[in-house]
Amino acid sequence: MRKDIEIPEVKDIYIAAVYEFNEDYNVHDWNIYMINDGTSPIETVLIVAQGYNEKKMTAPMRKTIKIIPAKGFAKIEFIDESVFVLDNFFTITYFKDDKMFDKRFEIPRNSIMEDNAVDLPVMPKKGVLAR
């Protein structure tokens, strides 16, 4: 007889688009960050990012981050303004306290803009939070 599988709820984890100055190119860019506002580190973080709408789909981007400390954050990727017209999805999987967690975040099309930026947990910056 099969027992119901309990899937732990993702808490204190955020995906955000942050508008910041790129010193290498002397311009402002949007970058995607993963934020851990929890009291425990998260490990073996796997991220799959992809954007799409009814007519266009980007190739999936995959990234692994070994650890994000408690009250820490990590840069995932630069995001080009050409994909702002797409719904951008970030599926994350990670381990915390020997349990696996999984969640899909979305930044809806046309929502990445400075007017939508809010104060972010942990980071001393403003950004657009994914849902």
Coordinates of N, CA and C in Angstrom, one line a residue:
M1 N 0.8 -1.2 0.0 CA 0.0 0.0 0.0 C 0.9 1.2 0.0
R2 N 0.6 2.2 -0.9 CA 1.4 3.4 -1.0 C 1.0 4.5 -0.1
K3 N 1.9 5.1 0.6 CA 1.6 6.2 1.4 C 1.7 7.5 0.6
D4 N 0.9 8.5 1.0 CA 1.0 9.7 0.3 C 2.4 10.3 0.5
I5 N 3.0 10.9 -0.5 CA 4.3 11.5 -0.5 C 4.1 13.0 0.0
E6 N 4.8 13.3 1.0 CA 4.7 14.7 1.5 C 5.8 15.5 0.8
I7 N 5.4 16.6 0.1 CA 6.3 17.5 -0.5 C 6.5 18.7 0.4
P8 N 7.7 19.0 0.8 CA 7.9 20.1 1.7 C 7.6 21.4 0.9
E9 N 7.0 22.4 1.6 CA 6.7 23.7 1.0 C 8.0 24.6 1.0
V10 N 8.2 25.2 -0.1 CA 9.3 26.2 -0.3 C 9.0 27.4 0.5
K11 N 9.9 27.8 1.4 CA 9.7 29.0 2.2 C 11.0 29.8 2.2
D12 N 10.9 31.1 2.2 CA 12.1 32.0 2.3 C 13.0 32.0 1.2
I13 N 12.6 31.5 0.0 CA 13.4 31.4 -1.2 C 12.7 32.3 -2.2
Y14 N 13.5 33.2 -2.9 CA 13.0 34.1 -3.9 C 13.9 34.1 -5.1
I15 N 13.2 34.4 -6.2 CA 13.9 34.7 -7.5 C 13.6 36.2 -7.8
A16 N 14.6 37.0 -8.2 CA 14.4 38.4 -8.4 C 15.2 38.8 -9.6
A17 N 14.7 39.8 -10.4 CA 15.4 40.5 -11.5 C 15.9 41.8 -10.9
V18 N 17.2 42.0 -10.9 CA 17.9 43.2 -10.3 C 18.5 44.0 -11.4
Y19 N 18.2 45.3 -11.4 CA 18.9 46.2 -12.3 C 20.1 46.8 -11.6
E20 N 21.3 46.5 -12.2 CA 22.5 47.0 -11.5 C 23.5 47.4 -12.5
F21 N 24.5 48.1 -12.0 CA 25.6 48.7 -12.9 C 26.6 47.6 -13.2
N22 N 26.9 47.4 -14.5 CA 27.9 46.5 -14.9 C 29.2 47.3 -15.2
E23 N 30.2 47.2 -14.3 CA 31.4 47.9 -14.4 C 32.3 47.6 -15.6
D24 N 32.2 46.3 -16.0 CA 33.0 45.9 -17.2 C 32.6 46.6 -18.4
Y25 N 31.3 46.9 -18.6 CA 30.8 47.5 -19.8 C 30.3 48.9 -19.6
N26 N 30.3 49.4 -18.4 CA 29.9 50.7 -18.1 C 28.4 51.0 -18.4
V27 N 27.6 50.0 -18.2 CA 26.1 50.1 -18.5 C 25.3 49.5 -17.3
H28 N 24.0 49.7 -17.3 CA 23.2 49.0 -16.4 C 22.6 47.8 -17.1
D29 N 22.5 46.7 -16.4 CA 22.0 45.4 -16.9 C 21.0 44.9 -15.9
W30 N 20.1 44.0 -16.4 CA 19.2 43.2 -15.5 C 19.9 41.8 -15.3
N31 N 19.9 41.4 -14.1 CA 20.4 40.1 -13.7 C 19.4 39.3 -12.8
I32 N 19.4 38.0 -12.9 CA 18.5 37.2 -12.1 C 19.3 36.7 -10.9
Y33 N 18.7 36.8 -9.8 CA 19.3 36.3 -8.5 C 18.4 35.3 -7.8
M34 N 19.0 34.4 -7.1 CA 18.2 33.5 -6.2 C 18.6 34.0 -4.8
I35 N 17.6 34.2 -3.9 CA 17.8 34.7 -2.6 C 17.3 33.6 -1.6
N36 N 18.2 33.4 -0.6 CA 17.8 32.5 0.5 C 17.7 33.3 1.8
D37 N 16.4 33.6 2.2 CA 16.1 34.4 3.4 C 15.9 33.5 4.6
G38 N 16.2 32.2 4.5 CA 16.0 31.3 5.5 C 17.2 31.3 6.5
T39 N 17.1 30.5 7.6 CA 18.1 30.4 8.6 C 19.0 29.2 8.4
S40 N 18.8 28.4 7.3 CA 19.7 27.3 6.9 C 20.2 27.5 5.5
P41 N 21.4 27.0 5.3 CA 21.9 27.0 3.9 C 21.1 26.1 3.0
I42 N 21.1 26.3 1.7 CA 20.5 25.4 0.8 C 21.6 24.9 -0.1
E43 N 21.5 23.6 -0.5 CA 22.6 22.9 -1.2 C 22.2 22.3 -2.5
T44 N 23.2 22.0 -3.3 CA 22.9 21.4 -4.6 C 21.7 22.0 -5.3
V45 N 21.8 23.3 -5.6 CA 20.7 24.0 -6.2 C 20.8 23.9 -7.7
L46 N 19.7 23.4 -8.3 CA 19.6 23.2 -9.7 C 18.5 24.2 -10.2
I47 N 18.8 24.9 -11.3 CA 17.9 25.9 -11.8 C 17.8 25.7 -13.3
V48 N 16.5 25.7 -13.8 CA 16.2 25.6 -15.2 C 15.4 26.9 -15.5
A49 N 15.9 27.7 -16.4 CA 15.3 29.0 -16.8 C 14.9 28.9 -18.2
Q50 N 13.6 29.4 -18.5 CA 13.2 29.4 -19.9 C 12.1 30.4 -20.0
G51 N 12.1 31.1 -21.2 CA 11.0 32.1 -21.5 C 10.2 31.7 -22.7
Y52 N 8.9 31.9 -22.6 CA 8.1 31.7 -23.8 C 6.8 32.4 -23.8
N53 N 6.2 32.5 -24.9 CA 4.8 33.0 -25.1 C 4.2 32.2 -26.2
E54 N 3.1 32.6 -26.7 CA 2.3 31.8 -27.7 C 3.1 31.6 -29.0
K55 N 4.1 32.4 -29.3 CA 4.8 32.3 -30.6 C 6.3 32.0 -30.5
K56 N 6.9 32.2 -29.3 CA 8.4 32.1 -29.2 C 8.7 31.4 -27.9
M57 N 9.8 30.6 -28.0 CA 10.4 29.9 -26.8 C 11.9 30.0 -26.8
T58 N 12.5 30.3 -25.7 CA 13.9 30.3 -25.6 C 14.4 28.9 -25.3
A59 N 15.7 28.7 -25.6 CA 16.3 27.4 -25.2 C 16.4 27.4 -23.6
P60 N 16.2 26.3 -23.0 CA 16.4 26.3 -21.5 C 17.8 26.5 -21.1
M61 N 18.0 27.3 -20.1 CA 19.3 27.5 -19.5 C 19.3 26.7 -18.2
R62 N 20.4 26.0 -18.0 CA 20.5 25.1 -16.7 C 21.8 25.6 -16.0
K63 N 21.6 25.7 -14.7 CA 22.7 26.1 -13.8 C 22.7 25.3 -12.5
T64 N 23.8 25.1 -12.0 CA 24.0 24.5 -10.7 C 24.8 25.4 -9.7
I65 N 24.3 25.5 -8.5 CA 25.0 26.3 -7.5 C 25.2 25.3 -6.3
K66 N 26.4 25.2 -5.9 CA 26.7 24.2 -4.8 C 26.0 24.5 -3.5
I67 N 26.1 25.8 -3.1 CA 25.5 26.2 -1.8 C 25.1 27.7 -1.9
I68 N 24.0 28.0 -1.3 CA 23.6 29.4 -1.0 C 23.5 29.5 0.5
P69 N 24.3 30.3 1.2 CA 24.2 30.3 2.6 C 22.9 30.9 3.1
A70 N 22.6 30.7 4.4 CA 21.5 31.3 5.1 C 21.7 32.8 4.9
K71 N 20.6 33.5 4.7 CA 20.6 35.0 4.5 C 21.6 35.4 3.4
G72 N 21.7 34.5 2.3 CA 22.6 34.8 1.2 C 21.9 34.8 -0.1
F73 N 22.6 35.1 -1.1 CA 22.1 35.1 -2.5 C 23.1 34.7 -3.5
A74 N 22.7 34.4 -4.7 CA 23.6 34.0 -5.8 C 23.1 34.5 -7.1
K75 N 23.9 35.0 -7.9 CA 23.6 35.5 -9.3 C 23.4 34.2 -10.1
I76 N 22.2 34.2 -10.8 CA 21.9 33.1 -11.7 C 22.4 33.4 -13.2
E77 N 21.9 34.5 -13.7 CA 22.2 34.8 -15.1 C 21.9 36.3 -15.4
F78 N 22.5 36.8 -16.4 CA 22.1 38.0 -17.1 C 20.9 37.7 -17.9
I79 N 19.9 38.7 -17.9 CA 18.7 38.5 -18.7 C 18.6 39.7 -19.7
D80 N 18.6 39.3 -20.9 CA 18.6 40.3 -22.0 C 17.2 40.9 -22.1
E81 N 17.1 42.2 -22.4 CA 15.8 42.9 -22.5 C 14.9 42.3 -23.6
S82 N 15.5 41.6 -24.6 CA 14.7 41.0 -25.7 C 13.7 39.9 -25.2
V83 N 14.0 39.4 -24.0 CA 13.1 38.3 -23.5 C 12.1 38.8 -22.5
F84 N 12.1 40.2 -22.2 CA 11.1 40.7 -21.3 C 9.7 40.6 -21.8
V85 N 9.5 40.4 -23.1 CA 8.2 40.2 -23.7 C 7.7 38.8 -23.5
L86 N 8.5 37.9 -23.0 CA 8.1 36.5 -22.7 C 7.8 36.3 -21.2
D87 N 7.0 35.3 -20.9 CA 6.9 34.9 -19.6 C 8.1 34.1 -19.2
N88 N 8.8 34.5 -18.2 CA 10.1 33.8 -17.9 C 9.9 32.9 -16.6
F89 N 10.2 31.7 -16.8 CA 10.0 30.7 -15.7 C 11.4 30.2 -15.2
F90 N 11.4 30.0 -13.8 CA 12.6 29.5 -13.2 C 12.2 28.3 -12.3
T91 N 12.6 27.1 -12.7 CA 12.3 26.0 -11.9 C 13.5 25.7 -11.0
I92 N 13.3 25.6 -9.7 CA 14.4 25.4 -8.8 C 14.2 24.1 -8.0
T93 N 15.3 23.5 -7.8 CA 15.3 22.3 -7.0 C 16.6 22.4 -6.1
Y94 N 16.4 22.1 -4.8 CA 17.5 22.2 -3.9 C 17.3 21.3 -2.7
F95 N 18.4 21.1 -1.9 CA 18.3 20.3 -0.7 C 18.5 21.2 0.5
K96 N 17.7 21.0 1.6 CA 17.9 21.6 2.8 C 17.5 20.7 3.9
D97 N 18.4 20.5 4.9 CA 18.2 19.6 6.0 C 17.9 18.2 5.5
D98 N 18.6 17.7 4.5 CA 18.4 16.4 3.9 C 17.0 16.1 3.3
K99 N 16.3 17.2 2.9 CA 15.1 17.1 2.2 C 15.2 17.8 0.9
M100 N 14.5 17.3 -0.2 CA 14.5 18.0 -1.5 C 13.3 18.9 -1.6
F101 N 13.5 20.1 -2.1 CA 12.5 21.1 -2.3 C 12.5 21.4 -3.8
D102 N 11.3 21.8 -4.3 CA 11.1 22.1 -5.7 C 10.0 23.2 -5.9
K103 N 10.3 24.2 -6.7 CA 9.3 25.2 -7.0 C 9.5 25.8 -8.3
R104 N 8.5 26.2 -9.0 CA 8.5 27.0 -10.2 C 8.1 28.4 -10.0
F105 N 9.0 29.3 -10.3 CA 8.7 30.8 -10.2 C 8.5 31.3 -11.6
E106 N 7.7 32.4 -11.6 CA 7.4 33.1 -12.9 C 7.6 34.6 -12.8
I107 N 8.3 35.2 -13.8 CA 8.3 36.6 -13.9 C 7.5 36.9 -15.2
P108 N 6.2 37.4 -15.0 CA 5.4 37.6 -16.2 C 5.9 38.5 -17.2
R109 N 5.5 38.3 -18.5 CA 6.0 39.2 -19.6 C 5.7 40.7 -19.2
N110 N 6.6 41.5 -19.7 CA 6.6 43.0 -19.6 C 6.5 43.5 -18.2
S111 N 6.9 42.6 -17.2 CA 6.9 43.1 -15.8 C 8.3 43.5 -15.3
I112 N 9.4 43.2 -16.0 CA 10.7 43.5 -15.6 C 10.9 45.0 -16.0
M113 N 10.8 45.9 -15.0 CA 11.0 47.3 -15.3 C 11.3 48.0 -13.9
E114 N 12.0 49.1 -13.9 CA 12.3 49.7 -12.7 C 11.1 50.2 -11.9
D115 N 10.0 50.5 -12.5 CA 8.8 50.9 -11.8 C 8.2 49.8 -11.0
N116 N 8.5 48.5 -11.3 CA 8.0 47.4 -10.5 C 9.0 46.9 -9.4
A117 N 10.1 47.6 -9.3 CA 11.2 47.1 -8.3 C 10.7 47.4 -6.9
V118 N 11.0 46.5 -6.0 CA 10.7 46.6 -4.6 C 12.0 46.3 -3.8
D119 N 12.0 46.6 -2.5 CA 13.1 46.2 -1.6 C 13.1 44.7 -1.6
L120 N 14.3 44.1 -1.6 CA 14.5 42.7 -1.7 C 14.9 42.2 -0.3
P121 N 14.5 41.0 0.1 CA 15.0 40.3 1.3 C 16.5 40.1 1.1
V122 N 17.3 40.3 2.1 CA 18.7 40.0 2.2 C 19.6 40.9 1.4
M123 N 19.2 41.2 0.1 CA 20.0 42.0 -0.8 C 19.8 43.5 -0.5
P124 N 20.9 44.3 -0.5 CA 20.7 45.7 -0.3 C 20.4 46.4 -1.6
K125 N 19.5 45.8 -2.4 CA 19.1 46.4 -3.7 C 17.6 46.2 -3.9
K126 N 17.1 46.9 -4.9 CA 15.7 46.7 -5.3 C 15.6 45.8 -6.5
G127 N 14.5 45.1 -6.7 CA 14.3 44.2 -7.8 C 12.9 43.8 -8.0
V128 N 12.7 43.1 -9.1 CA 11.3 42.6 -9.5 C 11.3 41.2 -9.0
L129 N 10.4 40.9 -8.1 CA 10.3 39.5 -7.5 C 9.4 38.7 -8.4
A130 N 9.9 37.4 -8.6 CA 9.1 36.4 -9.3 C 8.0 35.9 -8.4
R131 N 6.9 35.4 -9.0 CA 5.8 34.8 -8.2 C 6.0 33.4 -8.1

